[in-house]
Coordinates of C-alpha atoms in Angstrom, one line a residue:
M113 CA 0.0 0.0 0.0
I114 CA 1.4 3.4 -0.9
V115 CA 0.0 6.5 0.9
P116 CA -1.2 8.6 -0.8
D117 CA -2.0 6.7 -4.0
N118 CA -0.7 9.5 -6.2
I119 CA 2.4 11.7 -6.6
D120 CA 2.5 15.4 -7.1
S121 CA 3.8 16.7 -10.5
A122 CA 6.2 18.9 -8.6
N123 CA 8.1 15.9 -7.2
S124 CA 11.4 15.1 -8.9
N125 CA 11.6 12.7 -11.8
G126 CA 13.5 10.4 -9.5
E127 CA 10.8 10.3 -6.9
K128 CA 8.2 9.6 -9.6
Q129 CA 10.3 6.7 -10.9
V130 CA 10.7 5.3 -7.3
F131 CA 7.0 5.7 -6.7
R132 CA 6.1 3.7 -9.8
H133 CA 8.8 1.1 -9.0
F134 CA 7.2 0.3 -5.7
K135 CA 3.7 0.5 -7.1
T136 CA 4.4 -2.1 -9.7
D137 CA 6.2 -4.6 -7.5
I138 CA 3.9 -7.5 -6.4
N139 CA 6.5 -8.4 -3.7
A140 CA 6.0 -5.0 -2.1
K141 CA 2.2 -5.4 -1.8
H142 CA 2.5 -6.0 2.0
F143 CA 4.7 -3.0 2.6
I144 CA 3.2 0.3 3.9
I145 CA 5.0 3.0 1.9
L146 CA 4.6 6.6 2.8
H147 CA 5.9 9.2 0.4
S148 CA 6.5 13.0 0.5
L149 CA 2.9 14.1 0.2
F150 CA 1.9 12.2 3.3
I151 CA 5.1 13.0 5.1
S152 CA 4.9 16.7 4.6
K153 CA 1.4 16.8 6.0
H154 CA 1.8 14.4 8.9
L155 CA 5.4 14.6 10.0
T156 CA 5.9 18.3 10.4
R157 CA 7.8 17.8 13.6
V158 CA 10.4 15.6 12.0
S159 CA 13.5 17.5 11.1
G160 CA 15.0 17.2 7.6
E161 CA 13.5 15.9 4.4
L162 CA 12.1 12.4 4.0
D163 CA 11.2 11.2 0.5
F164 CA 9.9 7.7 1.3
L165 CA 9.3 5.8 4.5
V166 CA 8.9 2.0 4.0
L167 CA 7.3 -0.1 6.8
A168 CA 8.3 -3.6 5.8
P169 CA 6.9 -6.5 7.8
G170 CA 9.7 -9.0 8.7
L171 CA 12.4 -6.7 7.4
G172 CA 12.4 -3.3 9.2
I173 CA 11.5 0.4 9.0
F174 CA 13.5 2.3 6.3
A175 CA 13.8 5.9 5.3
L176 CA 14.8 6.6 1.7
E177 CA 16.4 9.7 0.2
V178 CA 16.1 10.1 -3.5
K179 CA 18.7 12.0 -5.6
H180 CA 18.0 12.1 -9.3
G181 CA 20.3 14.7 -10.8
K182 CA 24.1 14.7 -11.0
V183 CA 25.8 14.1 -7.6
S184 CA 29.5 14.4 -6.8
R185 CA 31.8 14.7 -3.7
D186 CA 34.9 16.7 -3.8
G187 CA 37.1 17.3 -0.7
G188 CA 34.3 16.5 1.7
I189 CA 31.9 18.9 -0.1
W190 CA 28.8 17.3 -1.7
K191 CA 27.4 18.9 -4.9
F192 CA 23.9 18.2 -6.1
E193 CA 22.6 19.4 -9.5
N194 CA 18.8 19.6 -9.9
R195 CA 16.7 19.3 -13.1
D196 CA 17.1 23.0 -13.8
G197 CA 20.9 22.7 -13.8
K198 CA 21.3 24.5 -10.5
V199 CA 24.1 23.2 -8.3
N200 CA 23.7 23.1 -4.5
T201 CA 26.6 22.3 -2.2
S202 CA 26.7 20.9 1.4
T203 CA 29.1 19.6 3.9
I204 CA 26.5 17.1 4.9
G205 CA 25.9 14.2 2.5
P206 CA 22.6 12.5 1.7
F207 CA 23.4 9.5 3.9
R208 CA 24.0 11.7 6.9
Q209 CA 20.8 13.7 6.1
V210 CA 18.5 10.7 5.9
S211 CA 20.2 9.0 8.9
D212 CA 19.5 12.2 11.0
T213 CA 15.9 12.2 9.8
M214 CA 15.5 8.5 10.6
H215 CA 16.7 9.0 14.2
S216 CA 14.4 12.1 14.5
L217 CA 11.5 9.9 13.3
R218 CA 12.2 7.2 15.8
S219 CA 12.3 9.7 18.7
Y220 CA 9.0 11.2 17.4
L221 CA 7.4 7.8 17.4
L222 CA 8.4 7.2 21.0
E223 CA 6.9 10.6 21.9
L224 CA 3.7 9.7 20.1
A225 CA 3.5 6.4 22.0
G226 CA 3.0 8.5 25.2
D227 CA 2.3 6.3 28.3
H228 CA 2.0 3.0 26.3
A229 CA 5.0 1.2 27.9
K230 CA 4.7 -2.0 25.8
L231 CA 4.5 0.1 22.6
K232 CA 7.6 2.1 23.6
T233 CA 9.5 -1.1 24.4
K234 CA 8.5 -2.5 21.0
I235 CA 9.6 0.6 19.1
N236 CA 12.9 0.7 21.0
K237 CA 13.7 -2.9 19.7
L238 CA 12.6 -2.4 16.1
L239 CA 15.2 -2.0 13.4
F240 CA 15.3 1.4 11.7
G241 CA 17.5 1.8 8.7
W242 CA 18.1 4.2 5.8
G243 CA 19.3 4.3 2.2
V244 CA 19.9 6.7 -0.7
M245 CA 18.6 6.2 -4.2
F246 CA 20.7 7.8 -6.9
T247 CA 18.1 7.3 -9.6
G248 CA 19.9 9.2 -12.4
L249 CA 23.3 7.5 -12.0
E250 CA 24.5 4.1 -13.4
E251 CA 27.1 3.9 -10.6
F252 CA 28.3 5.9 -7.6
N253 CA 31.3 4.8 -5.6
D254 CA 32.5 8.0 -3.9
Y255 CA 30.2 7.9 -0.8
G256 CA 33.1 8.1 1.7
P257 CA 32.8 6.8 5.3
E258 CA 29.1 7.8 5.6
A259 CA 27.6 4.6 4.1
E260 CA 28.0 1.0 3.1
S261 CA 27.6 -0.2 -0.5
W262 CA 24.4 -2.0 0.3
Q263 CA 22.7 1.2 1.3
L264 CA 23.2 2.5 -2.2
F265 CA 20.7 2.3 -5.1
T266 CA 21.5 3.3 -8.7
R267 CA 19.7 3.1 -12.0
S268 CA 20.6 -0.6 -12.4
G269 CA 18.4 -1.2 -9.4
F270 CA 15.3 -0.6 -11.6
R271 CA 16.1 -3.8 -13.4
A272 CA 15.0 -5.7 -10.2
P273 CA 11.9 -5.4 -8.1
A274 CA 11.9 -2.6 -5.6
S275 CA 11.6 -5.1 -2.8
H276 CA 15.1 -6.4 -3.6
Y277 CA 16.6 -3.1 -2.4
I278 CA 14.6 -3.2 0.8
E279 CA 15.6 -6.8 1.4
S280 CA 19.3 -5.7 0.8
L281 CA 18.9 -2.9 3.4
S282 CA 17.3 -5.3 5.8
R283 CA 20.2 -7.9 5.5
G284 CA 22.8 -5.1 5.9
F285 CA 21.3 -3.4 9.0
H286 CA 20.4 -6.6 10.8
H287 CA 24.0 -7.8 10.4
K288 CA 25.3 -4.4 11.4
Y289 CA 23.2 -4.2 14.6
S290 CA 23.3 -7.9 15.5
D291 CA 25.8 -7.3 18.4
K292 CA 23.9 -4.3 19.9
I293 CA 22.4 -4.8 23.3
W294 CA 18.9 -3.7 22.2
Y295 CA 18.8 -6.0 19.2
N296 CA 16.8 -9.2 19.2
V297 CA 16.7 -11.5 16.2
N298 CA 12.9 -11.8 16.4
D299 CA 11.7 -8.6 18.1
S300 CA 13.7 -6.3 15.9
R301 CA 11.7 -7.4 12.9
P302 CA 8.4 -5.6 12.7
S303 CA 5.2 -7.7 12.3
K304 CA 2.4 -6.7 10.0
K305 CA 0.5 -5.4 13.1
D306 CA 3.6 -3.4 14.2
C307 CA 3.7 -1.6 10.8
E308 CA 0.0 -0.9 10.9
V309 CA 0.3 0.6 14.5
I310 CA 3.3 2.8 13.4
F311 CA 1.3 4.0 10.3
K312 CA -1.7 4.9 12.6
L313 CA 0.6 6.8 15.0
L314 CA 2.0 8.8 12.2
R315 CA -1.4 9.3 10.6
G316 CA -2.6 10.8 13.9
D317 CA -5.6 8.5 14.3
F318 CA -6.5 4.9 15.1
S319 CA -9.0 4.1 12.4
Y320 CA -8.6 3.5 8.7
N321 CA -11.7 3.1 6.5
Y322 CA -10.8 0.3 4.1
T323 CA -13.6 0.9 1.5
H324 CA -14.4 -1.2 -1.5
L325 CA -12.7 1.4 -3.6
N326 CA -9.5 1.0 -1.5
Q327 CA -9.6 -2.7 -2.1
I328 CA -9.9 -2.2 -5.9
L329 CA -6.9 0.2 -5.8
D330 CA -4.8 -2.2 -3.8
E331 CA -5.8 -5.1 -6.1
E332 CA -4.8 -3.0 -9.1
D333 CA -1.4 -2.6 -7.6
L334 CA -0.8 -6.3 -7.8
I335 CA -1.4 -6.2 -11.5
D336 CA 0.8 -4.4 -14.1
H337 CA 4.0 -5.3 -12.4
F338 CA 7.2 -6.7 -13.8
T339 CA 7.6 -10.4 -13.8
E340 CA 10.9 -12.3 -13.8
E341 CA 10.2 -13.2 -17.4
Q342 CA 10.1 -9.5 -18.4
F343 CA 13.3 -8.7 -16.6
E344 CA 15.1 -11.5 -18.4
T345 CA 13.8 -10.2 -21.7
L346 CA 14.9 -6.6 -20.9
S347 CA 18.4 -8.0 -20.1
F348 CA 18.4 -9.9 -23.4
M349 CA 17.6 -6.6 -25.2
D350 CA 20.8 -5.1 -23.7
Y351 CA 22.9 -7.3 -26.0
N352 CA 20.9 -7.3 -29.2
D353 CA 20.2 -4.4 -31.5
R354 CA 17.1 -5.8 -33.4
V355 CA 14.6 -7.7 -31.4
L356 CA 11.0 -9.0 -32.0
I357 CA 9.1 -9.6 -28.8
Q358 CA 5.8 -11.5 -29.1
G359 CA 3.2 -12.1 -26.4
G360 CA -0.5 -12.3 -25.8
A361 CA -2.6 -9.5 -24.3
G362 CA -1.6 -8.7 -20.7
T363 CA 1.9 -10.1 -20.9
G364 CA 3.5 -6.7 -20.3
K365 CA 4.6 -5.7 -23.7
T366 CA 3.6 -2.0 -23.3
I367 CA 5.1 -1.8 -19.8
M368 CA 8.4 -3.1 -21.2
A369 CA 8.2 -0.7 -24.2
T370 CA 7.9 2.3 -21.8
E371 CA 10.6 1.0 -19.5
W372 CA 13.0 0.5 -22.5
F373 CA 12.2 4.0 -23.7
Q374 CA 13.0 5.5 -20.3
R375 CA 16.3 3.6 -20.0
N376 CA 17.5 4.7 -23.4
V377 CA 16.4 8.3 -23.2
N378 CA 18.1 8.6 -19.9
Q379 CA 21.3 7.4 -21.6
G380 CA 21.0 10.4 -24.0
L381 CA 19.6 8.5 -27.0
K382 CA 17.0 9.9 -29.4
V383 CA 14.2 7.4 -29.2
G384 CA 10.9 7.0 -31.1
L385 CA 8.2 5.1 -29.3
L386 CA 5.4 4.5 -31.8
C387 CA 2.1 2.6 -31.7
F388 CA -1.0 2.1 -33.9
N389 CA -3.8 3.1 -31.5
K390 CA -4.4 6.8 -31.1
K391 CA -5.7 6.5 -27.5
L392 CA -2.8 4.4 -26.5
G393 CA -0.4 6.9 -28.0
H394 CA -2.0 9.7 -25.9
K395 CA -1.8 7.5 -22.8
L396 CA 1.9 6.6 -23.3
K397 CA 2.8 10.3 -23.9
S398 CA 0.9 11.4 -20.8
E399 CA 2.4 8.7 -18.5
L400 CA 6.0 9.2 -19.8
S401 CA 5.7 13.0 -19.5
K402 CA 5.3 12.5 -15.7
V403 CA 8.8 10.9 -15.4
I404 CA 10.7 12.4 -18.4
D405 CA 10.8 16.0 -19.7
L406 CA 9.9 15.0 -23.3
S407 CA 10.2 18.6 -24.5
A408 CA 13.9 18.6 -23.4
T409 CA 14.7 15.6 -25.6
N410 CA 14.4 15.0 -29.3
S411 CA 12.5 11.8 -28.7
Y412 CA 8.9 11.1 -29.7
V413 CA 6.0 9.2 -28.1
G414 CA 2.7 8.7 -29.8
N415 CA 0.9 6.9 -32.5
L416 CA 2.5 6.5 -35.9
H417 CA -0.2 8.3 -37.9
S418 CA -0.1 11.4 -35.6
F419 CA 3.7 11.5 -36.1
M420 CA 3.3 11.3 -39.9
M421 CA 0.6 13.9 -40.1
T422 CA 2.5 16.3 -37.9
L423 CA 5.6 15.9 -40.1
T424 CA 3.7 16.3 -43.4
K425 CA 1.0 18.7 -42.3
L426 CA -1.5 16.4 -44.2
V427 CA -5.1 16.1 -43.0
P428 CA -7.1 12.9 -43.7
P429 CA -10.1 13.1 -46.1
K430 CA -13.6 12.8 -44.6
V431 CA -14.4 9.8 -46.8
N432 CA -12.4 6.9 -48.3
Q433 CA -9.6 7.2 -45.7
E434 CA -8.0 3.8 -46.3
P435 CA -5.8 4.9 -49.3
F436 CA -4.7 8.0 -47.4
Y437 CA -3.4 6.0 -44.4
S438 CA -2.1 3.0 -46.2
T439 CA -0.4 4.7 -49.2
D440 CA -0.5 8.5 -49.5
L441 CA 0.5 9.4 -45.9
P442 CA 3.4 7.0 -45.7
L443 CA 4.7 8.2 -49.2
E444 CA 4.6 11.8 -48.2
T445 CA 6.3 11.0 -44.9
M446 CA 9.2 9.3 -46.7
Y447 CA 9.7 12.4 -48.9
A448 CA 9.8 14.6 -45.7
L449 CA 12.2 12.2 -43.9
E450 CA 14.6 12.2 -46.8
E451 CA 15.5 15.8 -45.8
L452 CA 16.8 14.6 -42.4
T453 CA 20.5 14.1 -41.7
A454 CA 21.8 11.0 -40.0
E455 CA 22.0 12.8 -36.7
E456 CA 18.4 13.9 -36.9
K457 CA 17.1 10.4 -37.2
F458 CA 16.2 8.2 -34.3
D459 CA 18.9 6.2 -32.5
L460 CA 16.4 3.6 -31.4
L461 CA 12.9 2.7 -32.6
I462 CA 10.4 1.0 -30.3
I463 CA 7.2 -0.1 -31.9
D464 CA 4.2 -1.3 -29.7
E465 CA 1.3 -3.0 -31.4
S466 CA 3.6 -3.9 -34.3
Q467 CA 1.2 -6.6 -35.5
D468 CA -0.9 -3.7 -36.9
L469 CA 2.0 -1.8 -38.5
L470 CA 4.1 -4.3 -40.3
T471 CA 3.1 -3.4 -43.9
E472 CA 5.4 -2.6 -46.7
S473 CA 4.7 1.1 -46.6
Y474 CA 5.0 1.5 -42.9
L475 CA 8.2 -0.5 -42.8
D476 CA 9.7 1.8 -45.5
V477 CA 8.8 4.7 -43.2
F478 CA 10.5 3.0 -40.2
D479 CA 13.6 2.3 -42.4
I480 CA 14.1 5.9 -43.4
M481 CA 13.5 7.4 -39.9
L482 CA 16.0 5.1 -38.1
K483 CA 19.7 5.7 -38.0
G484 CA 21.2 2.8 -39.9
G485 CA 17.8 1.7 -41.2
L486 CA 16.0 -1.4 -40.2
N487 CA 18.8 -3.7 -41.3
N488 CA 21.6 -2.0 -39.4
G489 CA 19.8 0.2 -36.9
K490 CA 18.6 -0.5 -33.3
W491 CA 14.9 -1.4 -32.9
V492 CA 12.5 -3.4 -30.7
F493 CA 9.1 -4.5 -32.0
F494 CA 6.4 -5.7 -29.6
G495 CA 3.4 -7.5 -30.9
D496 CA 0.6 -10.1 -30.6
F497 CA 0.6 -11.9 -33.9
C498 CA -1.8 -14.7 -32.9
N499 CA -4.8 -13.0 -31.3
Q500 CA -5.0 -9.3 -32.1
L501 CA -4.7 -9.1 -35.9
I502 CA -7.8 -7.0 -36.3
Y503 CA -6.4 -5.0 -39.2
L504 CA -4.1 -7.5 -40.9
D505 CA -5.0 -11.1 -41.7
N506 CA -2.0 -13.4 -41.9
P507 CA 0.5 -13.5 -39.1
S508 CA 3.1 -15.5 -41.0
S509 CA 3.0 -13.2 -44.0
V510 CA 3.4 -10.2 -41.7
L511 CA 6.6 -11.6 -40.1
D512 CA 7.9 -12.6 -43.6
I513 CA 7.6 -9.0 -44.7
L514 CA 9.7 -7.9 -41.6
A515 CA 12.3 -10.7 -42.3
S516 CA 12.7 -9.5 -45.8
K517 CA 13.8 -6.1 -44.5
A518 CA 16.2 -7.0 -41.7
A519 CA 17.9 -9.7 -39.7
F520 CA 16.6 -9.8 -36.1
I521 CA 16.3 -11.9 -33.0
K522 CA 13.0 -13.5 -31.9
V523 CA 12.7 -13.8 -28.1
P524 CA 10.7 -16.7 -26.8
P525 CA 7.1 -15.5 -26.6
L526 CA 6.0 -13.9 -23.3
R527 CA 3.5 -16.3 -21.6
I528 CA 2.9 -14.8 -18.1
N529 CA -0.2 -12.6 -17.9
C530 CA 0.4 -9.7 -15.4
R531 CA -2.7 -7.7 -16.2
N532 CA -5.8 -9.9 -15.9
S533 CA -7.1 -11.8 -12.9
K534 CA -6.8 -15.6 -13.1
K535 CA -10.6 -16.0 -13.8
I536 CA -10.4 -13.5 -16.7
V537 CA -7.3 -15.3 -18.1
L538 CA -9.2 -18.6 -17.9
F539 CA -12.4 -17.2 -19.4
N540 CA -10.5 -15.8 -22.4
H541 CA -8.8 -19.1 -23.0
T542 CA -12.1 -21.0 -22.8
T543 CA -14.1 -18.6 -24.9
T544 CA -11.7 -17.6 -27.7
G545 CA -9.4 -20.6 -27.8
C546 CA -6.3 -18.4 -27.3
E547 CA -3.2 -20.0 -25.7
K548 CA -3.7 -20.5 -22.0
Q549 CA -1.4 -18.0 -20.2
S550 CA 0.2 -18.4 -16.8
S551 CA -0.3 -16.0 -13.9
P552 CA 2.5 -14.8 -11.7
E553 CA 2.6 -15.9 -8.0
G554 CA 0.2 -13.9 -5.9
M555 CA -2.0 -12.8 -8.8
L556 CA -5.7 -12.3 -7.9
E557 CA -8.2 -15.0 -8.5
G558 CA -10.7 -12.2 -9.3
E559 CA -14.4 -12.2 -9.6
K560 CA -16.5 -14.5 -11.8
V561 CA -17.1 -13.3 -15.4
E562 CA -20.8 -12.5 -15.9
H563 CA -22.7 -12.8 -19.2
Y564 CA -26.2 -11.9 -20.0
F565 CA -28.5 -12.4 -23.0
P566 CA -31.3 -9.7 -23.0
I567 CA -33.5 -9.1 -26.0
K568 CA -32.2 -6.3 -28.2
S569 CA -34.6 -3.7 -26.8
K570 CA -33.3 -4.5 -23.2
Q571 CA -29.6 -4.5 -23.9
V572 CA -29.1 -0.8 -23.0
E573 CA -31.2 -1.3 -19.8
K574 CA -29.0 -4.2 -18.8
V575 CA -25.7 -2.3 -19.4
V576 CA -27.1 0.6 -17.3
E577 CA -28.0 -1.8 -14.5
I578 CA -24.5 -3.2 -14.4
I579 CA -23.0 0.3 -14.3
E580 CA -25.3 1.5 -11.5
D581 CA -24.6 -1.6 -9.5
L582 CA -20.9 -0.9 -9.6
T583 CA -21.3 2.8 -8.8
S584 CA -23.5 2.0 -5.9
K585 CA -20.5 0.2 -4.4
G586 CA -18.5 3.4 -4.6
I587 CA -16.6 2.5 -7.8
P588 CA -16.0 5.7 -9.9
E589 CA -17.3 5.7 -13.5
S590 CA -13.7 6.3 -14.6
K591 CA -12.9 2.7 -13.5
I592 CA -15.5 1.3 -15.9
T593 CA -15.2 0.9 -19.7
L594 CA -18.0 0.1 -22.0
L595 CA -16.8 -1.5 -25.3
S596 CA -19.0 -1.8 -28.4
C597 CA -18.4 -3.5 -31.7
K598 CA -20.2 -0.6 -33.3
S599 CA -19.0 3.0 -33.8
A600 CA -20.4 5.8 -31.8
K601 CA -22.8 6.9 -34.5
N602 CA -24.2 3.4 -34.9
S603 CA -24.3 2.3 -31.3
L604 CA -27.7 2.0 -29.5
M605 CA -25.8 2.7 -26.3
L606 CA -25.3 6.3 -27.0
Q607 CA -29.1 6.8 -27.5
S608 CA -29.5 6.3 -23.7
V609 CA -29.7 9.4 -21.6
E610 CA -28.6 7.4 -18.5
L611 CA -25.5 6.2 -20.3
K612 CA -24.7 9.6 -21.6
N613 CA -24.8 10.9 -18.0
H614 CA -22.4 8.2 -16.8
I615 CA -20.1 9.1 -19.7
N616 CA -20.2 12.7 -18.7
N617 CA -19.2 11.6 -15.2
G618 CA -16.1 9.7 -16.4
L619 CA -17.3 6.3 -17.8
V620 CA -15.2 5.4 -20.8
F621 CA -17.1 4.5 -24.0
S622 CA -15.1 3.1 -26.9
T623 CA -15.2 0.8 -29.9
I624 CA -13.2 -2.4 -29.3
H625 CA -10.9 -1.5 -32.2
A626 CA -10.0 1.9 -30.6
Y627 CA -9.4 0.4 -27.1
K628 CA -6.6 -2.0 -28.1
G629 CA -3.6 -1.6 -25.9
L630 CA -5.6 0.0 -23.1
Q631 CA -7.3 -1.4 -20.0
N632 CA -9.6 -0.7 -17.1
S633 CA -10.7 -2.3 -13.8
F634 CA -14.2 -3.2 -15.0
V635 CA -15.1 -3.8 -18.7
I636 CA -18.5 -4.4 -20.3
A637 CA -18.5 -5.6 -23.9
T638 CA -21.7 -5.5 -26.0
E639 CA -23.3 -5.1 -29.5
F640 CA -21.7 -8.2 -31.2
E641 CA -23.5 -9.1 -34.4
E642 CA -22.2 -12.6 -34.6
L643 CA -19.6 -14.9 -32.9
E644 CA -18.6 -17.4 -35.6
S645 CA -16.0 -15.5 -37.6
D646 CA -12.3 -15.2 -36.8
H647 CA -12.8 -11.4 -36.8
S648 CA -15.4 -11.7 -34.0
T649 CA -13.1 -14.0 -32.1
S650 CA -10.3 -11.4 -32.3
L651 CA -12.7 -8.7 -31.1
L652 CA -13.9 -10.9 -28.2
Y653 CA -10.3 -11.7 -27.2
V654 CA -9.4 -8.0 -27.2
S655 CA -12.4 -6.9 -25.2
I656 CA -12.0 -9.7 -22.5
S657 CA -8.3 -8.9 -22.1
R658 CA -8.9 -5.2 -21.4
A659 CA -10.5 -6.1 -18.0
K660 CA -8.2 -6.2 -15.0
L661 CA -10.6 -7.2 -12.3
K662 CA -14.0 -8.1 -13.8
F663 CA -15.5 -8.6 -17.2
Y664 CA -19.2 -8.5 -18.3
L665 CA -20.5 -9.7 -21.6
V666 CA -23.9 -8.5 -22.8
L667 CA -25.1 -10.3 -25.9
D668 CA -28.3 -10.3 -27.9
K669 CA -30.7 -13.1 -26.9
G670 CA -30.4 -14.3 -30.5
L671 CA -26.7 -15.1 -29.9
E672 CA -27.2 -17.3 -26.8
N673 CA -27.2 -20.6 -28.8
S674 CA -24.1 -19.5 -30.8
Y675 CA -22.3 -18.6 -27.6
N676 CA -23.1 -21.9 -26.0
Q677 CA -22.0 -23.8 -29.1
L678 CA -18.8 -21.7 -29.2
L679 CA -18.0 -22.7 -25.6
S680 CA -18.7 -26.4 -26.3
M681 CA -16.4 -26.3 -29.3
R682 CA -13.6 -24.6 -27.4
I683 CA -13.9 -27.0 -24.5
N684 CA -13.7 -30.0 -26.9
Q685 CA -10.6 -28.4 -28.6
T686 CA -8.7 -28.0 -25.3
S687 CA -9.8 -31.3 -23.7

């Protein structure tokens, strides 16, 4: 649990990266992590700054100082350069700063314990430690006598779960203090209850209303985390210039794409992160802008068509758009890119949703925008070539086209689903016949998938009923997505006043096509015309795999027999 569940835009890029690192680590789910917004409000009596406080059951209590800019130490003087290039100096280093703050915090907790003798005794025996996270440096060795190497975190630490660093601090401090008179091998390790009591002391109250919404937010923190499989793949990418990474929905392809973008931009490379879906492009740009100042780099994040239209200043026609996007726009883009020098091209190209972009014309665009071209340049393509080919038909021919342009390495397909609950993964496999994915240890079982077959005139009513049941439990409309096989102008859903009100309050309405690459806690899919075609199977697969916690399927009564026959066929195929 991280308190609060958001981080202010004014925080440093390093603090934002650390916040996200903890938030996406399933092994840190039982930690209570307090960051600067909580600390500045509740710990005004603690001297010094404190970026993160980690209450880790079985490990200890740890204060963390984050330094993101350039750091150096010269003749006992520490120099810190912030994101604006301003250099501050101090005779007191970051390890001494956070150590002093940690000791002040411990004294403050004893004061808050008041006359509770048992609580004071417990706090006196608990292990308190500290560390410094140099998030912008690959290595830092000049820390002097203030610290041990295991108290240090550098950028390489992001390649492992955040909990690994806390475990390292715990091992180091328990060994360091093992001969102290106050130390006890059992009592110095806080229990879950000890951590909760300390949190309540710092919070200033003794009640915490764990609502249904809090539960949802905590469950979401267990999803979208890095798996060991993904870390191994990222390490593999370090040693190969051209890599194709395949995996089904939910296996973390987009997470890896953004992580690879951050790592390489922070090393000074000009990187293009491109995708097919416009909404996904906006989301990627919004999220990466929170941790990287994109305007200060020459890199680009967004969907390919927006990139090409910005470059060429072309506007799509109102009718007959297919030739524009498939032929005219790529051709004009290549003419514009021919004017670029080698230094103006991308050092690295990262393509998400590549299964929708591997056409001859788009590959020609990639070839000319990348330094060294596709055959000699550095690129990583992420794609699902088995289940999400909505726009292109033949997966083998798509990959043949890429192979004709460049030699590359194919990584073994990702098979661990870190987005959907176990029940959603199983339902997708049973319903669409997609390959059965594994779930990481600790993944949620989730709630049962619900499906309904109202008559056509009652479909909207059923969808509204589901939405209002969710909102009555305190779930915000923004956590709910309604997906339709039909466009907005053809959908019956948007003829409903009730649904329009929910949309105005934050509910997401989208076609299934336009929601590829995105996700939400609760997803409702509806307005399928048929279930027999491969195209419908792909749409069903995409819609199911968008749901993190619960999925609802609302089909016309006339499709009930088709649905039951589909399930029977899939079960026979997999038995």
